[in-house]
Amino acid sequence: GQQLNQSPQSMFIQEGEDVSMNCTSSSIFNTWLWYKQDPGEGPVLLIALYKAGELTSNGRLTAQFGITRKDSFLNISASIPSDVGIYFCATAAGEKLTFGTGTRLTIIP
Amino acid sequence: DAGVTQSPTHLIKTRGQQVTLRCSPKSGHDTVSWYQQALGQGPQFIFQYYEEEERQRGNFPDRFSGHQFPNYSSELNVNALLLGDSALYLCASSFLASGSQETQYFGPGTRLLVL
């Protein structure tokens, strides 16, 4: 089946730093989604992208739908402690979501 | 307005046993999807229920079955449990007619441990 590869697998940053992560696939998609999962919680939708080249922001978060439609990028500016968690990219086929492998973000004090 | 709720929060079973997990969707939602999330992995789609019927199914064996009730709540049943069934089971709800396939609200999950 389709596979979404996320990198990096984990990140250790200091508060205030900017963060970049990406998601790639060998398949073309019409929708790219970014979720965040906190410990003990289910994933929460951060940003949804619907068009190749689209750039969408949600506060300090900005995501882009790759031109090839095979990748997507998520940037977080000026990280704060509550940004800690696991970030997942996902695609949608009908109402079935396929998730990536996740990027774990840790903020070093 | 209550979000998606799941019960129980944690469960321990032994191999070969059967388990039933429960989900109540967000108010106003009519569609329930179930996902399995193994440790360190992203959620994997099991199946989706709408109008009390299984609408879509992922790559899971028949040991995994479900049900949706007239009040839109849902159950996930797993028979003949294997050690590999240990995971966080997530329920997500949505409103089918919204046309926003990505707008699924997830519950906190049920963590199942099979010994």
PDB file of C-alpha atoms in Angstrom:
ATOM      1  CA  GLY A   1       0.000   0.000   0.000  1.00  0.00           C
ATOM      2  CA  GLN A   2       0.955   3.631  -0.137  1.00  0.00           C
ATOM      3  CA  GLN A   3       3.600   4.773   2.298  1.00  0.00           C
ATOM      4  CA  LEU A   4       4.298   8.242   3.607  1.00  0.00           C
ATOM      5  CA  ASN A   5       7.864   8.816   4.788  1.00  0.00           C
ATOM      6  CA  GLN A   6       8.468  11.603   7.244  1.00  0.00           C
ATOM      7  CA  SER A   7      11.764  13.185   8.164  1.00  0.00           C
ATOM      8  CA  PRO A   8      13.344  13.756  10.450  1.00  0.00           C
ATOM      9  CA  GLN A   9      12.119  10.970  12.714  1.00  0.00           C
ATOM     10  CA  SER A  10      12.860  13.124  15.766  1.00  0.00           C
ATOM     11  CA  MET A  11      14.050  16.631  16.506  1.00  0.00           C
ATOM     12  CA  PHE A  12      15.620  18.166  19.598  1.00  0.00           C
ATOM     13  CA  ILE A  13      15.521  21.948  19.545  1.00  0.00           C
ATOM     14  CA  GLN A  14      15.703  24.901  21.893  1.00  0.00           C
ATOM     15  CA  GLU A  15      12.735  27.120  22.597  1.00  0.00           C
ATOM     16  CA  GLY A  16      12.519  29.929  20.056  1.00  0.00           C
ATOM     17  CA  GLU A  17      14.071  27.964  17.204  1.00  0.00           C
ATOM     18  CA  ASP A  18      12.315  27.399  13.903  1.00  0.00           C
ATOM     19  CA  VAL A  19      11.404  23.828  12.880  1.00  0.00           C
ATOM     20  CA  SER A  20      11.102  22.226   9.457  1.00  0.00           C
ATOM     21  CA  MET A  21       9.862  18.750   8.629  1.00  0.00           C
ATOM     22  CA  ASN A  22       8.680  17.038   5.487  1.00  0.00           C
ATOM     23  CA  CYS A  23       6.715  14.126   4.151  1.00  0.00           C
ATOM     24  CA  THR A  24       7.320  12.288   0.880  1.00  0.00           C
ATOM     25  CA  SER A  25       5.618   9.560  -1.097  1.00  0.00           C
ATOM     26  CA  SER A  26       6.034   7.733  -4.374  1.00  0.00           C
ATOM     27  CA  SER A  27       2.343   8.381  -5.155  1.00  0.00           C
ATOM     28  CA  ILE A  28       0.490  11.530  -6.163  1.00  0.00           C
ATOM     29  CA  PHE A  29      -2.178  12.921  -3.833  1.00  0.00           C
ATOM     30  CA  ASN A  30      -4.898  15.557  -4.043  1.00  0.00           C
ATOM     31  CA  THR A  31      -4.916  16.342  -0.328  1.00  0.00           C
ATOM     32  CA  TRP A  32      -2.161  16.703   2.226  1.00  0.00           C
ATOM     33  CA  LEU A  33      -2.923  17.022   5.934  1.00  0.00           C
ATOM     34  CA  TRP A  34      -0.817  17.776   8.996  1.00  0.00           C
ATOM     35  CA  TYR A  35      -1.814  16.508  12.466  1.00  0.00           C
ATOM     36  CA  LYS A  36      -0.296  16.872  15.932  1.00  0.00           C
ATOM     37  CA  GLN A  37      -0.643  14.226  18.630  1.00  0.00           C
ATOM     38  CA  ASP A  38       0.001  14.994  22.286  1.00  0.00           C
ATOM     39  CA  PRO A  39       0.696  12.197  24.781  1.00  0.00           C
ATOM     40  CA  GLY A  40      -2.506  10.388  25.754  1.00  0.00           C
ATOM     41  CA  GLU A  41      -4.535  12.149  23.089  1.00  0.00           C
ATOM     42  CA  GLY A  42      -5.745  11.494  19.569  1.00  0.00           C
ATOM     43  CA  PRO A  43      -4.356  13.428  16.584  1.00  0.00           C
ATOM     44  CA  VAL A  44      -5.623  16.963  16.017  1.00  0.00           C
ATOM     45  CA  LEU A  45      -5.805  18.486  12.531  1.00  0.00           C
ATOM     46  CA  LEU A  46      -3.471  21.484  12.137  1.00  0.00           C
ATOM     47  CA  ILE A  47      -3.539  22.316   8.445  1.00  0.00           C
ATOM     48  CA  ALA A  48      -5.231  20.916   5.323  1.00  0.00           C
ATOM     49  CA  LEU A  49      -3.840  21.485   1.807  1.00  0.00           C
ATOM     50  CA  TYR A  50      -5.827  20.893  -1.367  1.00  0.00           C
ATOM     51  CA  LYS A  51      -3.824  22.268  -4.302  1.00  0.00           C
ATOM     52  CA  ALA A  52      -0.291  21.733  -5.611  1.00  0.00           C
ATOM     53  CA  GLY A  53       1.912  24.653  -4.606  1.00  0.00           C
ATOM     54  CA  GLU A  54      -0.550  25.842  -1.960  1.00  0.00           C
ATOM     55  CA  LEU A  55       0.979  27.533   1.071  1.00  0.00           C
ATOM     56  CA  THR A  56      -1.260  27.722   4.157  1.00  0.00           C
ATOM     57  CA  SER A  57      -0.614  29.147   7.605  1.00  0.00           C
ATOM     58  CA  ASN A  58      -2.173  28.525  10.997  1.00  0.00           C
ATOM     59  CA  GLY A  59      -0.562  30.897  13.477  1.00  0.00           C
ATOM     60  CA  ARG A  60       3.123  30.045  13.727  1.00  0.00           C
ATOM     61  CA  LEU A  61       2.626  26.972  11.535  1.00  0.00           C
ATOM     62  CA  THR A  62       3.013  27.050   7.769  1.00  0.00           C
ATOM     63  CA  ALA A  63       2.543  24.079   5.455  1.00  0.00           C
ATOM     64  CA  GLN A  64       3.084  23.664   1.730  1.00  0.00           C
ATOM     65  CA  PHE A  65       1.648  21.221  -0.796  1.00  0.00           C
ATOM     66  CA  GLY A  66       4.580  20.194  -3.026  1.00  0.00           C
ATOM     67  CA  ILE A  67       4.455  21.024  -6.736  1.00  0.00           C
ATOM     68  CA  THR A  68       4.971  17.363  -7.665  1.00  0.00           C
ATOM     69  CA  ARG A  69       1.993  16.429  -5.427  1.00  0.00           C
ATOM     70  CA  LYS A  70       4.236  13.763  -3.908  1.00  0.00           C
ATOM     71  CA  ASP A  71       5.426  15.744  -0.898  1.00  0.00           C
ATOM     72  CA  SER A  72       4.510  18.308   1.719  1.00  0.00           C
ATOM     73  CA  PHE A  73       6.375  20.459   4.231  1.00  0.00           C
ATOM     74  CA  LEU A  74       5.559  21.843   7.667  1.00  0.00           C
ATOM     75  CA  ASN A  75       7.381  24.725   9.326  1.00  0.00           C
ATOM     76  CA  ILE A  76       6.963  25.981  12.877  1.00  0.00           C
ATOM     77  CA  SER A  77       8.398  29.383  13.686  1.00  0.00           C
ATOM     78  CA  ALA A  78       9.658  30.497  17.104  1.00  0.00           C
ATOM     79  CA  SER A  79       8.892  27.208  18.863  1.00  0.00           C
ATOM     80  CA  ILE A  80       7.328  27.245  22.333  1.00  0.00           C
ATOM     81  CA  PRO A  81       7.044  24.448  24.932  1.00  0.00           C
ATOM     82  CA  SER A  82       3.494  23.492  23.911  1.00  0.00           C
ATOM     83  CA  ASP A  83       4.775  22.598  20.414  1.00  0.00           C
ATOM     84  CA  VAL A  84       6.189  19.389  21.891  1.00  0.00           C
ATOM     85  CA  GLY A  85       4.506  16.298  20.473  1.00  0.00           C
ATOM     86  CA  ILE A  86       4.398  14.068  17.432  1.00  0.00           C
ATOM     87  CA  TYR A  87       3.583  15.585  14.056  1.00  0.00           C
ATOM     88  CA  PHE A  88       2.008  13.390  11.384  1.00  0.00           C
ATOM     89  CA  CYS A  89       1.412  14.060   7.740  1.00  0.00           C
ATOM     90  CA  ALA A  90      -1.573  12.290   6.203  1.00  0.00           C
ATOM     91  CA  THR A  91      -3.430  11.914   2.938  1.00  0.00           C
ATOM     92  CA  ALA A  92      -7.103  11.275   2.332  1.00  0.00           C
ATOM     93  CA  ALA A  93      -8.736   8.785  -0.032  1.00  0.00           C
ATOM     94  CA  GLY A  94     -12.476   9.032   0.421  1.00  0.00           C
ATOM     95  CA  GLU A  95     -12.749   9.319   4.164  1.00  0.00           C
ATOM     96  CA  LYS A  96      -9.866   6.956   4.775  1.00  0.00           C
ATOM     97  CA  LEU A  97      -6.804   8.711   6.160  1.00  0.00           C
ATOM     98  CA  THR A  98      -3.302   7.326   5.639  1.00  0.00           C
ATOM     99  CA  PHE A  99      -0.750   8.617   8.121  1.00  0.00           C
ATOM    100  CA  GLY A 100       2.997   9.023   7.877  1.00  0.00           C
ATOM    101  CA  THR A 101       5.537   7.659  10.303  1.00  0.00           C
ATOM    102  CA  GLY A 102       5.631  10.818  12.417  1.00  0.00           C
ATOM    103  CA  THR A 103       8.212  13.379  13.578  1.00  0.00           C
ATOM    104  CA  ARG A 104       8.705  13.632  17.346  1.00  0.00           C
ATOM    105  CA  LEU A 105       9.526  17.170  18.463  1.00  0.00           C
ATOM    106  CA  THR A 106      11.290  17.700  21.795  1.00  0.00           C
ATOM    107  CA  ILE A 107      12.260  21.085  23.204  1.00  0.00           C
ATOM    108  CA  ILE A 108      15.454  21.171  25.218  1.00  0.00           C
ATOM    109  CA  PRO A 109      15.335  23.544  28.194  1.00  0.00           C
TER     110      PRO A 109
ATOM    111  CA  ASP B   1     -20.444  20.146  23.334  1.00  0.00           C
ATOM    112  CA  ALA B   2     -18.748  16.834  24.043  1.00  0.00           C
ATOM    113  CA  GLY B   3     -16.092  15.689  21.647  1.00  0.00           C
ATOM    114  CA  VAL B   4     -15.400  12.097  20.702  1.00  0.00           C
ATOM    115  CA  THR B   5     -15.363   9.825  23.727  1.00  0.00           C
ATOM    116  CA  GLN B   6     -13.965   6.308  23.994  1.00  0.00           C
ATOM    117  CA  SER B   7     -14.144   3.611  26.626  1.00  0.00           C
ATOM    118  CA  PRO B   8     -12.390   2.066  28.335  1.00  0.00           C
ATOM    119  CA  THR B   9      -9.193   4.128  28.470  1.00  0.00           C
ATOM    120  CA  HIS B  10      -6.990   1.120  29.147  1.00  0.00           C
ATOM    121  CA  LEU B  11      -7.499  -2.619  28.857  1.00  0.00           C
ATOM    122  CA  ILE B  12      -5.394  -5.710  29.492  1.00  0.00           C
ATOM    123  CA  LYS B  13      -6.315  -9.019  27.853  1.00  0.00           C
ATOM    124  CA  THR B  14      -4.613 -12.352  27.222  1.00  0.00           C
ATOM    125  CA  ARG B  15      -3.992 -14.066  23.909  1.00  0.00           C
ATOM    126  CA  GLY B  16      -7.065 -15.726  22.438  1.00  0.00           C
ATOM    127  CA  GLN B  17      -9.537 -13.549  24.300  1.00  0.00           C
ATOM    128  CA  GLN B  18     -12.046 -11.206  22.706  1.00  0.00           C
ATOM    129  CA  VAL B  19     -12.356  -7.464  23.313  1.00  0.00           C
ATOM    130  CA  THR B  20     -14.986  -4.784  22.644  1.00  0.00           C
ATOM    131  CA  LEU B  21     -14.089  -1.108  22.490  1.00  0.00           C
ATOM    132  CA  ARG B  22     -16.679   1.668  22.424  1.00  0.00           C
ATOM    133  CA  CYS B  23     -16.894   5.103  20.825  1.00  0.00           C
ATOM    134  CA  SER B  24     -19.374   7.954  20.983  1.00  0.00           C
ATOM    135  CA  PRO B  25     -19.000  10.451  18.146  1.00  0.00           C
ATOM    136  CA  LYS B  26     -18.950  14.201  18.427  1.00  0.00           C
ATOM    137  CA  SER B  27     -22.425  15.731  18.559  1.00  0.00           C
ATOM    138  CA  GLY B  28     -23.830  16.161  15.050  1.00  0.00           C
ATOM    139  CA  HIS B  29     -21.530  13.580  13.468  1.00  0.00           C
ATOM    140  CA  ASP B  30     -22.855  10.481  11.736  1.00  0.00           C
ATOM    141  CA  THR B  31     -19.738   8.633  10.594  1.00  0.00           C
ATOM    142  CA  VAL B  32     -17.253   6.733  12.747  1.00  0.00           C
ATOM    143  CA  SER B  33     -13.831   5.465  11.692  1.00  0.00           C
ATOM    144  CA  TRP B  34     -11.509   3.223  13.687  1.00  0.00           C
ATOM    145  CA  TYR B  35      -7.708   3.313  13.574  1.00  0.00           C
ATOM    146  CA  GLN B  36      -4.990   1.160  15.154  1.00  0.00           C
ATOM    147  CA  GLN B  37      -1.826   2.919  16.288  1.00  0.00           C
ATOM    148  CA  ALA B  38       1.073   0.666  17.226  1.00  0.00           C
ATOM    149  CA  LEU B  39       3.800   2.108  19.432  1.00  0.00           C
ATOM    150  CA  GLY B  40       5.993   4.525  17.472  1.00  0.00           C
ATOM    151  CA  GLN B  41       3.817   4.354  14.348  1.00  0.00           C
ATOM    152  CA  GLY B  42       1.144   6.460  12.728  1.00  0.00           C
ATOM    153  CA  PRO B  43      -2.500   5.418  12.968  1.00  0.00           C
ATOM    154  CA  GLN B  44      -3.668   2.766  10.471  1.00  0.00           C
ATOM    155  CA  PHE B  45      -7.215   2.744   9.142  1.00  0.00           C
ATOM    156  CA  ILE B  46      -9.280  -0.288  10.190  1.00  0.00           C
ATOM    157  CA  PHE B  47     -12.778   0.535   8.898  1.00  0.00           C
ATOM    158  CA  GLN B  48     -15.507   3.139   8.756  1.00  0.00           C
ATOM    159  CA  TYR B  49     -19.209   2.983   9.617  1.00  0.00           C
ATOM    160  CA  TYR B  50     -22.053   5.077   8.263  1.00  0.00           C
ATOM    161  CA  GLU B  51     -25.775   4.413   8.561  1.00  0.00           C
ATOM    162  CA  GLU B  52     -24.960   1.281  10.573  1.00  0.00           C
ATOM    163  CA  GLU B  53     -23.057  -0.242   7.642  1.00  0.00           C
ATOM    164  CA  GLU B  54     -19.344  -0.804   7.078  1.00  0.00           C
ATOM    165  CA  ARG B  55     -18.477   1.658   4.349  1.00  0.00           C
ATOM    166  CA  GLN B  56     -14.734   1.267   3.868  1.00  0.00           C
ATOM    167  CA  ARG B  57     -12.219  -1.227   5.231  1.00  0.00           C
ATOM    168  CA  GLY B  58      -8.460  -1.204   5.558  1.00  0.00           C
ATOM    169  CA  ASN B  59      -6.072  -4.128   5.434  1.00  0.00           C
ATOM    170  CA  PHE B  60      -7.156  -5.868   8.639  1.00  0.00           C
ATOM    171  CA  PRO B  61      -8.272  -9.497   9.088  1.00  0.00           C
ATOM    172  CA  ASP B  62     -11.833 -10.583   9.753  1.00  0.00           C
ATOM    173  CA  ARG B  63     -10.995 -10.899  13.443  1.00  0.00           C
ATOM    174  CA  PHE B  64     -11.637  -7.166  13.492  1.00  0.00           C
ATOM    175  CA  SER B  65     -15.326  -6.359  13.232  1.00  0.00           C
ATOM    176  CA  GLY B  66     -17.507  -3.463  14.152  1.00  0.00           C
ATOM    177  CA  HIS B  67     -20.966  -2.162  14.625  1.00  0.00           C
ATOM    178  CA  GLN B  68     -22.708   1.177  14.525  1.00  0.00           C
ATOM    179  CA  PHE B  69     -25.872   1.862  16.476  1.00  0.00           C
ATOM    180  CA  PRO B  70     -28.835   4.082  15.546  1.00  0.00           C
ATOM    181  CA  ASN B  71     -27.484   6.810  17.842  1.00  0.00           C
ATOM    182  CA  TYR B  72     -24.255   6.775  15.721  1.00  0.00           C
ATOM    183  CA  SER B  73     -22.101   5.309  18.483  1.00  0.00           C
ATOM    184  CA  SER B  74     -19.877   2.431  17.486  1.00  0.00           C
ATOM    185  CA  GLU B  75     -18.105  -0.655  18.771  1.00  0.00           C
ATOM    186  CA  LEU B  76     -14.908  -2.309  17.619  1.00  0.00           C
ATOM    187  CA  ASN B  77     -14.618  -6.027  18.326  1.00  0.00           C
ATOM    188  CA  VAL B  78     -11.428  -8.024  18.057  1.00  0.00           C
ATOM    189  CA  ASN B  79     -11.563 -11.818  18.361  1.00  0.00           C
ATOM    190  CA  ALA B  80      -8.779 -14.302  19.062  1.00  0.00           C
ATOM    191  CA  LEU B  81      -6.413 -11.611  20.295  1.00  0.00           C
ATOM    192  CA  LEU B  82      -2.749 -11.811  19.320  1.00  0.00           C
ATOM    193  CA  LEU B  83       0.216 -10.168  21.018  1.00  0.00           C
ATOM    194  CA  GLY B  84       0.536  -7.945  17.948  1.00  0.00           C
ATOM    195  CA  ASP B  85      -2.908  -6.492  18.562  1.00  0.00           C
ATOM    196  CA  SER B  86      -1.436  -4.476  21.433  1.00  0.00           C
ATOM    197  CA  ALA B  87      -1.886  -0.859  20.368  1.00  0.00           C
ATOM    198  CA  LEU B  88      -3.774   2.388  20.874  1.00  0.00           C
ATOM    199  CA  TYR B  89      -7.166   2.143  19.179  1.00  0.00           C
ATOM    200  CA  LEU B  90      -8.472   5.482  17.998  1.00  0.00           C
ATOM    201  CA  CYS B  91     -11.988   6.393  17.013  1.00  0.00           C
ATOM    202  CA  ALA B  92     -12.655   9.363  14.730  1.00  0.00           C
ATOM    203  CA  SER B  93     -15.995  10.902  13.833  1.00  0.00           C
ATOM    204  CA  SER B  94     -17.135  13.126  10.996  1.00  0.00           C
ATOM    205  CA  PHE B  95     -20.247  14.365   9.214  1.00  0.00           C
ATOM    206  CA  LEU B  96     -20.416  12.657   5.834  1.00  0.00           C
ATOM    207  CA  ALA B  97     -22.457  15.299   4.037  1.00  0.00           C
ATOM    208  CA  SER B  98     -19.931  18.011   4.943  1.00  0.00           C
ATOM    209  CA  GLY B  99     -17.776  16.893   2.047  1.00  0.00           C
ATOM    210  CA  SER B 100     -14.675  17.613   4.118  1.00  0.00           C
ATOM    211  CA  GLN B 101     -13.172  14.167   4.197  1.00  0.00           C
ATOM    212  CA  GLU B 102     -10.244  15.327   6.274  1.00  0.00           C
ATOM    213  CA  THR B 103     -12.343  16.873   9.037  1.00  0.00           C
ATOM    214  CA  GLN B 104     -12.285  13.911  11.365  1.00  0.00           C
ATOM    215  CA  TYR B 105     -12.217  14.468  15.106  1.00  0.00           C
ATOM    216  CA  PHE B 106     -10.274  11.884  17.060  1.00  0.00           C
ATOM    217  CA  GLY B 107     -10.979  10.554  20.521  1.00  0.00           C
ATOM    218  CA  PRO B 108      -8.234   9.976  23.114  1.00  0.00           C
ATOM    219  CA  GLY B 109      -8.075   6.282  22.291  1.00  0.00           C
ATOM    220  CA  THR B 110      -8.193   3.002  24.163  1.00  0.00           C
ATOM    221  CA  ARG B 111      -4.829   1.464  24.962  1.00  0.00           C
ATOM    222  CA  LEU B 112      -5.013  -2.315  24.640  1.00  0.00           C
ATOM    223  CA  LEU B 113      -2.302  -4.577  26.002  1.00  0.00           C
ATOM    224  CA  VAL B 114      -2.391  -8.257  25.062  1.00  0.00           C
ATOM    225  CA  LEU B 115      -0.304 -10.569  27.269  1.00  0.00           C
TER     226      LEU B 115
END
